[in-house]
Amino acid sequence: MASNSTPTYIYFLLISSLALPLISSPIKTLVLPIAKHSSTSQYLTTLYQRTPLVPINLVINLGGPFLWVSCDNSRYNSSSYRSAQCKSPLCSLTHKFLNIQPQCSNNTCMITAENVITSKISSGSLSIDVLSLRATNGLNPTNLTSIPRFVFWCAPEFLLQGLPSGSTGILGLGHSQLSLPTQLANQYNFTEKFAICLSPSTNSNGVIFIGEEPYVFFPGIDISKILIYTPLAITSKNAREFSDPHEYWINVRYIRINGRHVPLNSSYTKIKTKFSTINPYTILETSVYNSVTNYFIREAIAANNTLVDEVAPFRVCFSTAEETGSLTRPGMPFVDLMLQSEIVFWRIFEPNLMVPVNNNTACLGFLDGGINQKYGIIVGGYQLEDNFVEFDMVKSRLGFTSSLLLRETSCDSFNFTNNSG
């Protein structure tokens, strides 16, 4: 059963942060810790809201349009809270920003949104309150900084159903005027971009950077210097015709396994590929799934791996009883997502491909999404772990590293110890 409490290492960060004075110098970058929830494999972060400030634990949704929290009953107490009024400029702009038609109730601006994990939908008030998080110099967190008029959605308590225990809402990082990265960029006048690095461990933190580089990880590696870039397909924030304009996606030209081209359905001249922190594992459209798994099995067996019975939800599993693989000399095939040229590709190694399901079995962490899946590939959280990914909305590009383990560092190697002096 999931724990109802925040992990100890998160509490340490909260206590040290709340003891810091509010920062007054110019802000270029802000930072948030990421914790992986053990039983749901969701990724959570903690920031501060309200007056007086209290920590709130939020599930991270890479494609979410805004931040929402439960405001029912005694869950929400703040002297600085106010709801957006009907016919106010903010209320009127939600239709333009979010393609959501606001409604009026007791002179309060009401909008409809959903819990993306359960697909439950509800109406709630568009609201404004203080939001606080920590600044960083790229090496360490510095001081706490506050945004006095942060816009969020106030959701009913039942919408928390399906979220990890202890969480109070969802943090949207999507391409939207009301997402956290955009509101922070507007507040502090820095570049509209953010980077995310998920740790596979439930006992140590990954990290989100919002704003400018550097991104320095132990033992002194500035990740911004080793990023590979590919065009990021961004739908206009004002576009109303696109069903999910807040998502981030790229075009994959084709897929290689062990350096060999995987034949796909001829309809795939390019593979629309999005990134998700909500889906624990990568999901492929059925024809892509069948081609990739068949080719992967062939290559794995050729390397003397033994195919075994499937273990739900996975269909392709292998014995690990005589495993000899490593990151640089893998016993399992590696997968390349080929991008804008033959020399630009995202290589996925065994640690991000094979999911241990018991002491003797590991399964390929790809799932069949069916024939009607809009995206050919939805890259899930497991495949993103220990890979550094930067979303740059100004330059419309995605920066990535492949596995940081090749660089002898990892996503839990950012130093969260305060060094503000």
Short mmCIF file of C-alpha atoms in Angstrom, two decimals:
data_model
loop_
_atom_site.label_atom_id
_atom_site.label_comp_id
_atom_site.label_asym_id
_atom_site.label_seq_id
_atom_site.Cartn_x
_atom_site.Cartn_y
_atom_site.Cartn_z
CA MET A 1 0.00 0.00 0.00
CA ALA A 2 1.26 3.48 -0.84
CA SER A 3 2.48 5.59 2.00
CA ASN A 4 0.36 8.55 3.05
CA SER A 5 3.40 10.59 3.99
CA THR A 6 5.96 12.55 2.06
CA PRO A 7 9.34 10.74 1.75
CA THR A 8 11.92 11.72 4.37
CA TYR A 9 14.35 13.17 1.84
CA ILE A 10 11.60 15.48 0.52
CA TYR A 11 10.88 16.68 4.06
CA PHE A 12 14.55 17.57 4.50
CA LEU A 13 14.33 19.77 1.41
CA LEU A 14 11.13 21.40 2.63
CA ILE A 15 12.49 22.28 6.05
CA SER A 16 15.73 23.71 4.68
CA SER A 17 13.88 25.75 2.06
CA LEU A 18 11.28 27.27 4.37
CA ALA A 19 14.07 28.52 6.62
CA LEU A 20 15.48 30.64 3.79
CA PRO A 21 14.68 34.31 3.16
CA LEU A 22 12.86 35.31 -0.01
CA ILE A 23 15.28 36.16 -2.78
CA SER A 24 15.51 39.70 -4.17
CA SER A 25 18.20 39.41 -6.89
CA PRO A 26 17.27 38.69 -10.55
CA ILE A 27 16.05 35.15 -11.16
CA LYS A 28 17.34 33.20 -14.16
CA THR A 29 16.47 29.63 -13.18
CA LEU A 30 14.24 27.83 -10.71
CA VAL A 31 14.52 24.25 -9.55
CA LEU A 32 12.21 21.53 -8.23
CA PRO A 33 12.93 18.03 -6.91
CA ILE A 34 11.25 14.99 -8.48
CA ALA A 35 10.36 11.91 -6.45
CA LYS A 36 9.24 8.62 -8.02
CA HIS A 37 6.25 7.07 -6.25
CA SER A 38 6.94 3.40 -5.59
CA SER A 39 3.53 1.80 -6.14
CA THR A 40 2.21 3.93 -9.02
CA SER A 41 5.47 4.87 -10.82
CA GLN A 42 4.15 8.42 -11.05
CA TYR A 43 6.57 11.31 -10.59
CA LEU A 44 5.86 13.95 -7.96
CA THR A 45 7.30 17.30 -7.03
CA THR A 46 6.88 19.57 -4.04
CA LEU A 47 6.50 23.33 -4.05
CA TYR A 48 4.85 25.91 -1.77
CA GLN A 49 1.59 27.78 -2.05
CA ARG A 50 -0.72 30.08 -0.06
CA THR A 51 -0.32 32.46 2.87
CA PRO A 52 1.15 31.21 5.09
CA LEU A 53 3.19 28.96 2.79
CA VAL A 54 2.52 25.23 2.95
CA PRO A 55 4.16 22.44 0.90
CA ILE A 56 1.99 20.82 -1.76
CA ASN A 57 2.81 17.51 -3.45
CA LEU A 58 1.84 17.38 -7.11
CA VAL A 59 1.93 14.70 -9.81
CA ILE A 60 3.96 15.91 -12.80
CA ASN A 61 2.14 15.98 -16.14
CA LEU A 62 4.50 16.94 -18.94
CA GLY A 63 1.60 17.85 -21.23
CA GLY A 64 -0.74 19.41 -18.66
CA PRO A 65 -2.02 22.95 -19.41
CA PHE A 66 -1.92 24.28 -15.83
CA LEU A 67 -1.46 23.51 -12.15
CA TRP A 68 -4.48 22.29 -10.24
CA VAL A 69 -5.03 21.46 -6.58
CA SER A 70 -7.96 20.33 -4.48
CA CYS A 71 -9.54 23.26 -2.63
CA ASP A 72 -12.42 21.48 -0.91
CA ASN A 73 -13.27 21.81 2.78
CA SER A 74 -10.27 22.26 5.06
CA ARG A 75 -7.68 21.37 2.41
CA TYR A 76 -7.20 24.98 1.35
CA ASN A 77 -6.64 27.87 3.77
CA SER A 78 -4.94 31.04 2.55
CA SER A 79 -5.32 34.74 3.27
CA SER A 80 -3.99 35.61 -0.20
CA TYR A 81 -6.36 33.38 -2.20
CA ARG A 82 -8.90 34.83 -4.58
CA SER A 83 -10.95 33.43 -7.43
CA ALA A 84 -11.11 35.00 -10.88
CA GLN A 85 -14.35 36.87 -11.41
CA CYS A 86 -16.74 36.33 -14.27
CA LYS A 87 -16.06 38.52 -17.30
CA SER A 88 -12.66 39.48 -15.91
CA PRO A 89 -9.83 39.68 -18.50
CA LEU A 90 -8.29 36.50 -17.04
CA CYS A 91 -11.56 34.60 -17.29
CA SER A 92 -12.15 35.81 -20.85
CA LEU A 93 -8.66 34.77 -21.94
CA THR A 94 -9.07 31.13 -20.82
CA HIS A 95 -10.95 30.37 -24.01
CA LYS A 96 -8.06 31.73 -26.05
CA PHE A 97 -5.35 30.17 -23.89
CA LEU A 98 -6.90 26.77 -23.19
CA ASN A 99 -9.73 26.32 -25.70
CA ILE A 100 -12.04 26.03 -22.68
CA GLN A 101 -15.30 27.97 -22.56
CA PRO A 102 -15.58 29.44 -19.04
CA GLN A 103 -18.86 29.41 -17.15
CA CYS A 104 -20.21 31.70 -14.42
CA SER A 105 -21.24 30.68 -10.89
CA ASN A 106 -21.74 33.21 -8.08
CA ASN A 107 -19.60 35.67 -10.05
CA THR A 108 -16.76 33.11 -10.11
CA CYS A 109 -15.03 32.05 -13.33
CA MET A 110 -15.51 28.29 -13.66
CA ILE A 111 -13.68 26.04 -16.13
CA THR A 112 -13.80 22.32 -16.83
CA ALA A 113 -10.71 20.13 -16.69
CA GLU A 114 -9.74 16.53 -16.03
CA ASN A 115 -7.62 14.19 -13.97
CA VAL A 116 -5.49 12.81 -16.81
CA ILE A 117 -4.77 9.59 -14.89
CA THR A 118 -8.42 8.59 -14.34
CA SER A 119 -9.96 10.66 -17.18
CA LYS A 120 -12.51 12.04 -14.70
CA ILE A 121 -13.76 15.52 -15.59
CA SER A 122 -15.08 18.25 -13.33
CA SER A 123 -15.73 21.95 -13.09
CA GLY A 124 -13.74 24.18 -10.75
CA SER A 125 -12.83 27.81 -10.20
CA LEU A 126 -10.00 29.63 -11.93
CA SER A 127 -8.00 30.96 -8.99
CA ILE A 128 -5.02 33.11 -7.97
CA ASP A 129 -2.65 32.75 -5.03
CA VAL A 130 0.98 32.96 -3.95
CA LEU A 131 3.29 30.24 -5.29
CA SER A 132 6.87 29.74 -4.08
CA LEU A 133 9.79 27.59 -5.19
CA ARG A 134 13.55 27.72 -5.08
CA ALA A 135 15.93 29.55 -7.39
CA THR A 136 19.22 28.00 -8.47
CA ASN A 137 22.57 29.06 -9.88
CA GLY A 138 22.75 25.76 -11.75
CA LEU A 139 25.05 24.26 -9.10
CA ASN A 140 22.80 24.30 -6.01
CA PRO A 141 19.43 25.65 -4.95
CA THR A 142 19.71 29.18 -3.58
CA ASN A 143 16.78 30.95 -1.94
CA LEU A 144 13.02 30.77 -1.99
CA THR A 145 11.20 33.09 -4.38
CA SER A 146 7.49 33.87 -4.58
CA ILE A 147 5.07 34.65 -7.40
CA PRO A 148 2.26 36.68 -5.79
CA ARG A 149 -0.37 36.16 -8.51
CA PHE A 150 0.02 32.63 -9.79
CA VAL A 151 -2.98 31.35 -11.74
CA PHE A 152 -4.20 27.80 -11.08
CA TRP A 153 -7.33 25.67 -11.13
CA CYS A 154 -9.19 24.87 -7.92
CA ALA A 155 -10.54 21.31 -8.25
CA PRO A 156 -13.07 19.36 -6.18
CA GLU A 157 -11.65 16.78 -3.81
CA PHE A 158 -13.05 13.74 -5.63
CA LEU A 159 -10.74 14.51 -8.55
CA LEU A 160 -7.80 13.39 -6.37
CA GLN A 161 -8.99 9.79 -6.73
CA GLY A 162 -6.39 7.78 -8.63
CA LEU A 163 -3.49 10.03 -7.63
CA PRO A 164 -0.72 8.76 -5.32
CA SER A 165 -1.52 9.07 -1.63
CA GLY A 166 -0.42 12.39 -0.19
CA SER A 167 -0.65 14.31 -3.47
CA THR A 168 -2.99 17.28 -3.70
CA GLY A 169 -3.16 17.84 -7.45
CA ILE A 170 -1.29 17.86 -10.75
CA LEU A 171 1.47 20.15 -12.01
CA GLY A 172 1.08 20.93 -15.71
CA LEU A 173 4.28 21.65 -17.65
CA GLY A 174 2.61 21.77 -21.07
CA HIS A 175 2.76 24.38 -23.81
CA SER A 176 0.14 26.75 -22.40
CA GLN A 177 -0.03 30.36 -21.22
CA LEU A 178 -1.07 29.07 -17.79
CA SER A 179 1.52 26.30 -17.36
CA LEU A 180 4.21 26.65 -14.71
CA PRO A 181 7.12 27.26 -17.15
CA THR A 182 5.24 29.98 -19.05
CA GLN A 183 4.00 31.82 -15.96
CA LEU A 184 7.49 31.77 -14.44
CA ALA A 185 9.11 32.97 -17.69
CA ASN A 186 6.64 35.86 -17.82
CA GLN A 187 7.16 36.69 -14.15
CA TYR A 188 10.98 36.73 -14.26
CA ASN A 189 11.55 37.62 -17.92
CA PHE A 190 13.74 34.63 -18.71
CA THR A 191 13.73 32.23 -21.66
CA GLU A 192 10.65 30.05 -21.87
CA LYS A 193 12.19 26.63 -21.48
CA PHE A 194 12.57 23.89 -18.91
CA ALA A 195 14.47 20.65 -18.47
CA ILE A 196 13.51 17.45 -16.71
CA CYS A 197 15.60 14.55 -15.43
CA LEU A 198 13.80 11.58 -13.85
CA SER A 199 15.56 9.33 -11.37
CA PRO A 200 14.66 5.61 -11.47
CA SER A 201 15.11 5.41 -7.70
CA THR A 202 12.29 5.89 -5.21
CA ASN A 203 14.88 6.91 -2.61
CA SER A 204 16.57 9.84 -4.36
CA ASN A 205 15.50 12.91 -6.30
CA GLY A 206 15.44 13.75 -9.96
CA VAL A 207 15.21 17.41 -10.94
CA ILE A 208 13.31 20.01 -12.98
CA PHE A 209 15.06 23.20 -14.11
CA ILE A 210 12.87 26.08 -15.31
CA GLY A 211 14.77 28.83 -17.10
CA GLU A 212 18.40 29.17 -18.13
CA GLU A 213 21.39 26.82 -18.01
CA PRO A 214 23.86 25.74 -16.59
CA TYR A 215 22.62 22.37 -15.30
CA VAL A 216 25.53 21.05 -13.27
CA PHE A 217 25.54 17.45 -12.01
CA PHE A 218 28.13 15.60 -9.94
CA PRO A 219 31.07 15.38 -10.58
CA GLY A 220 30.87 18.88 -12.13
CA ILE A 221 29.32 18.06 -15.52
CA ASP A 222 27.31 20.87 -17.14
CA ILE A 223 24.65 18.89 -18.98
CA SER A 224 23.80 21.87 -21.21
CA LYS A 225 27.17 21.38 -22.94
CA ILE A 226 26.41 17.84 -24.09
CA LEU A 227 22.83 18.18 -25.35
CA ILE A 228 21.85 16.93 -28.80
CA TYR A 229 19.04 18.90 -30.46
CA THR A 230 16.11 18.03 -32.67
CA PRO A 231 13.15 20.20 -33.78
CA LEU A 232 10.31 20.29 -31.27
CA ALA A 233 6.87 20.30 -32.85
CA ILE A 234 4.89 22.91 -30.95
CA THR A 235 1.26 23.72 -31.65
CA SER A 236 0.33 27.37 -31.27
CA LYS A 237 -0.91 28.17 -27.78
CA ASN A 238 -3.92 29.82 -29.40
CA ALA A 239 -4.75 26.90 -31.71
CA ARG A 240 -8.24 25.55 -31.11
CA GLU A 241 -8.43 22.90 -33.79
CA PHE A 242 -5.80 20.60 -32.28
CA SER A 243 -7.16 18.20 -29.65
CA ASP A 244 -4.10 18.28 -27.39
CA PRO A 245 -2.19 21.51 -28.14
CA HIS A 246 -0.32 21.43 -24.82
CA GLU A 247 1.68 18.26 -25.54
CA TYR A 248 5.31 18.14 -26.69
CA TRP A 249 6.21 15.93 -29.64
CA ILE A 250 8.88 15.30 -32.25
CA ASN A 251 9.04 13.51 -35.58
CA VAL A 252 10.98 10.24 -35.67
CA ARG A 253 12.02 9.29 -39.22
CA TYR A 254 12.46 5.60 -38.50
CA ILE A 255 13.62 3.12 -35.84
CA ARG A 256 16.82 1.08 -35.71
CA ILE A 257 17.55 -1.93 -33.53
CA ASN A 258 21.21 -2.86 -33.13
CA GLY A 259 21.94 -0.39 -35.93
CA ARG A 260 19.54 -2.06 -38.39
CA HIS A 261 16.52 -0.35 -39.93
CA VAL A 262 13.19 -1.77 -38.65
CA PRO A 263 10.67 -2.14 -41.51
CA LEU A 264 7.43 -0.32 -40.69
CA ASN A 265 4.04 0.08 -42.32
CA SER A 266 4.46 2.13 -45.52
CA SER A 267 2.04 4.75 -44.15
CA TYR A 268 4.74 5.82 -41.68
CA THR A 269 6.86 8.36 -43.55
CA LYS A 270 7.52 9.82 -40.11
CA ILE A 271 6.45 8.73 -36.65
CA LYS A 272 4.74 11.33 -34.48
CA THR A 273 6.32 10.86 -31.05
CA LYS A 274 5.26 12.54 -27.81
CA PHE A 275 6.69 12.48 -24.30
CA SER A 276 4.71 11.53 -21.21
CA THR A 277 5.44 11.45 -17.50
CA ILE A 278 1.96 10.03 -16.86
CA ASN A 279 2.48 6.80 -18.82
CA PRO A 280 4.98 4.62 -16.93
CA TYR A 281 6.14 2.82 -20.09
CA THR A 282 6.43 3.59 -23.79
CA ILE A 283 3.31 2.89 -25.84
CA LEU A 284 3.48 2.10 -29.56
CA GLU A 285 0.72 2.07 -32.17
CA THR A 286 -0.05 -1.58 -33.00
CA SER A 287 1.75 -1.84 -36.35
CA VAL A 288 4.83 -0.10 -34.91
CA TYR A 289 4.67 -2.33 -31.83
CA ASN A 290 4.50 -5.52 -33.88
CA SER A 291 7.41 -4.54 -36.12
CA VAL A 292 9.62 -3.37 -33.25
CA THR A 293 8.97 -6.34 -30.95
CA ASN A 294 9.42 -8.93 -33.70
CA TYR A 295 12.73 -7.38 -34.71
CA PHE A 296 13.82 -7.00 -31.08
CA ILE A 297 13.08 -10.67 -30.34
CA ARG A 298 15.09 -11.76 -33.37
CA GLU A 299 18.11 -9.68 -32.35
CA ALA A 300 17.89 -10.70 -28.69
CA ILE A 301 17.73 -14.42 -29.50
CA ALA A 302 20.68 -14.02 -31.88
CA ALA A 303 22.64 -12.72 -28.87
CA ASN A 304 21.77 -15.93 -26.95
CA ASN A 305 18.96 -14.48 -24.83
CA THR A 306 16.15 -16.87 -23.89
CA LEU A 307 12.56 -15.84 -24.58
CA VAL A 308 10.18 -16.80 -21.73
CA ASP A 309 6.46 -16.49 -20.96
CA GLU A 310 5.00 -13.00 -20.96
CA VAL A 311 4.32 -11.18 -17.69
CA ALA A 312 1.46 -8.67 -17.77
CA PRO A 313 1.33 -5.95 -18.90
CA PHE A 314 4.37 -6.88 -21.01
CA ARG A 315 4.37 -9.38 -23.87
CA VAL A 316 8.09 -9.74 -24.62
CA CYS A 317 10.11 -11.20 -21.75
CA PHE A 318 13.50 -12.86 -21.39
CA SER A 319 15.32 -14.92 -18.81
CA THR A 320 17.91 -13.07 -16.73
CA ALA A 321 19.30 -16.20 -15.09
CA GLU A 322 22.53 -15.93 -17.10
CA GLU A 323 22.52 -12.20 -17.80
CA THR A 324 25.86 -10.81 -18.97
CA GLY A 325 24.78 -7.43 -20.29
CA SER A 326 25.96 -3.98 -19.29
CA LEU A 327 25.28 -0.45 -20.48
CA THR A 328 28.19 -0.25 -22.92
CA ARG A 329 28.27 -3.93 -23.93
CA PRO A 330 24.59 -4.83 -23.69
CA GLY A 331 23.36 -8.39 -23.78
CA MET A 332 20.10 -6.96 -25.12
CA PRO A 333 19.69 -4.99 -28.35
CA PHE A 334 19.68 -1.20 -28.24
CA VAL A 335 17.02 0.92 -29.94
CA ASP A 336 17.62 4.13 -31.91
CA LEU A 337 14.94 6.72 -32.62
CA MET A 338 16.30 8.26 -35.83
CA LEU A 339 15.70 12.00 -36.07
CA GLN A 340 16.49 14.71 -38.63
CA SER A 341 19.63 13.06 -40.05
CA GLU A 342 21.62 9.83 -39.93
CA ILE A 343 23.90 11.26 -37.24
CA VAL A 344 21.13 12.54 -34.96
CA PHE A 345 19.37 9.83 -32.98
CA TRP A 346 18.18 9.03 -29.48
CA ARG A 347 19.73 5.73 -28.41
CA ILE A 348 17.88 3.72 -25.75
CA PHE A 349 20.00 1.20 -23.87
CA GLU A 350 19.10 -1.88 -21.85
CA PRO A 351 18.54 -0.08 -18.49
CA ASN A 352 15.73 1.94 -20.14
CA LEU A 353 14.40 -0.97 -22.21
CA MET A 354 14.24 -3.97 -19.91
CA VAL A 355 11.97 -3.93 -16.85
CA PRO A 356 12.85 -6.47 -14.13
CA VAL A 357 9.61 -8.22 -13.13
CA ASN A 358 11.08 -10.92 -10.86
CA ASN A 359 14.44 -12.45 -9.97
CA ASN A 360 14.70 -14.41 -13.22
CA THR A 361 12.80 -12.34 -15.79
CA ALA A 362 13.00 -8.92 -17.44
CA CYS A 363 10.52 -7.66 -20.02
CA LEU A 364 10.72 -5.14 -22.84
CA GLY A 365 9.08 -1.98 -21.47
CA PHE A 366 6.99 -1.27 -24.59
CA LEU A 367 3.20 -1.65 -24.67
CA ASP A 368 0.71 -2.04 -27.53
CA GLY A 369 -1.48 1.08 -27.70
CA GLY A 370 -3.89 -0.24 -30.32
CA ILE A 371 -4.55 0.70 -33.93
CA ASN A 372 -6.28 4.00 -33.13
CA GLN A 373 -3.48 5.58 -31.12
CA LYS A 374 -2.89 9.10 -32.44
CA TYR A 375 0.86 9.01 -31.81
CA GLY A 376 3.03 6.30 -33.30
CA ILE A 377 5.15 6.46 -30.14
CA ILE A 378 4.41 7.77 -26.65
CA VAL A 379 7.70 7.76 -24.76
CA GLY A 380 6.93 6.86 -21.15
CA GLY A 381 8.62 7.66 -17.88
CA TYR A 382 10.73 4.48 -17.65
CA GLN A 383 12.41 5.25 -20.97
CA LEU A 384 13.10 8.85 -19.85
CA GLU A 385 14.79 7.93 -16.57
CA ASP A 386 18.44 9.00 -16.29
CA ASN A 387 18.04 10.82 -19.61
CA PHE A 388 18.21 14.62 -19.47
CA VAL A 389 15.58 16.33 -21.65
CA GLU A 390 15.25 20.07 -22.32
CA PHE A 391 12.13 21.65 -23.86
CA ASP A 392 12.94 25.01 -25.45
CA MET A 393 9.76 26.74 -26.61
CA VAL A 394 11.53 29.88 -27.88
CA LYS A 395 13.83 27.98 -30.27
CA SER A 396 11.28 25.19 -30.85
CA ARG A 397 13.80 22.48 -30.12
CA LEU A 398 14.23 19.48 -27.87
CA GLY A 399 17.60 18.84 -26.25
CA PHE A 400 18.48 15.35 -25.00
CA THR A 401 21.45 13.32 -23.82
CA SER A 402 20.59 9.62 -24.06
CA SER A 403 21.58 7.80 -20.86
CA LEU A 404 23.57 9.90 -18.40
CA LEU A 405 25.12 6.68 -17.09
CA LEU A 406 27.43 6.83 -20.11
CA ARG A 407 28.75 10.10 -18.67
CA GLU A 408 29.22 8.53 -15.22
CA THR A 409 26.47 10.66 -13.74
CA SER A 410 22.71 10.29 -13.25
CA CYS A 411 19.51 12.24 -12.68
CA ASP A 412 19.89 12.08 -8.89
CA SER A 413 23.31 13.78 -9.07
CA PHE A 414 22.16 17.39 -8.80
CA ASN A 415 23.23 18.78 -5.42
CA PHE A 416 20.05 19.83 -3.61
CA THR A 417 22.06 21.08 -0.61
CA ASN A 418 21.48 24.81 -0.26
CA ASN A 419 24.57 26.94 -0.89
CA SER A 420 23.17 30.47 -0.78
CA GLY A 421 25.58 31.64 1.90
#
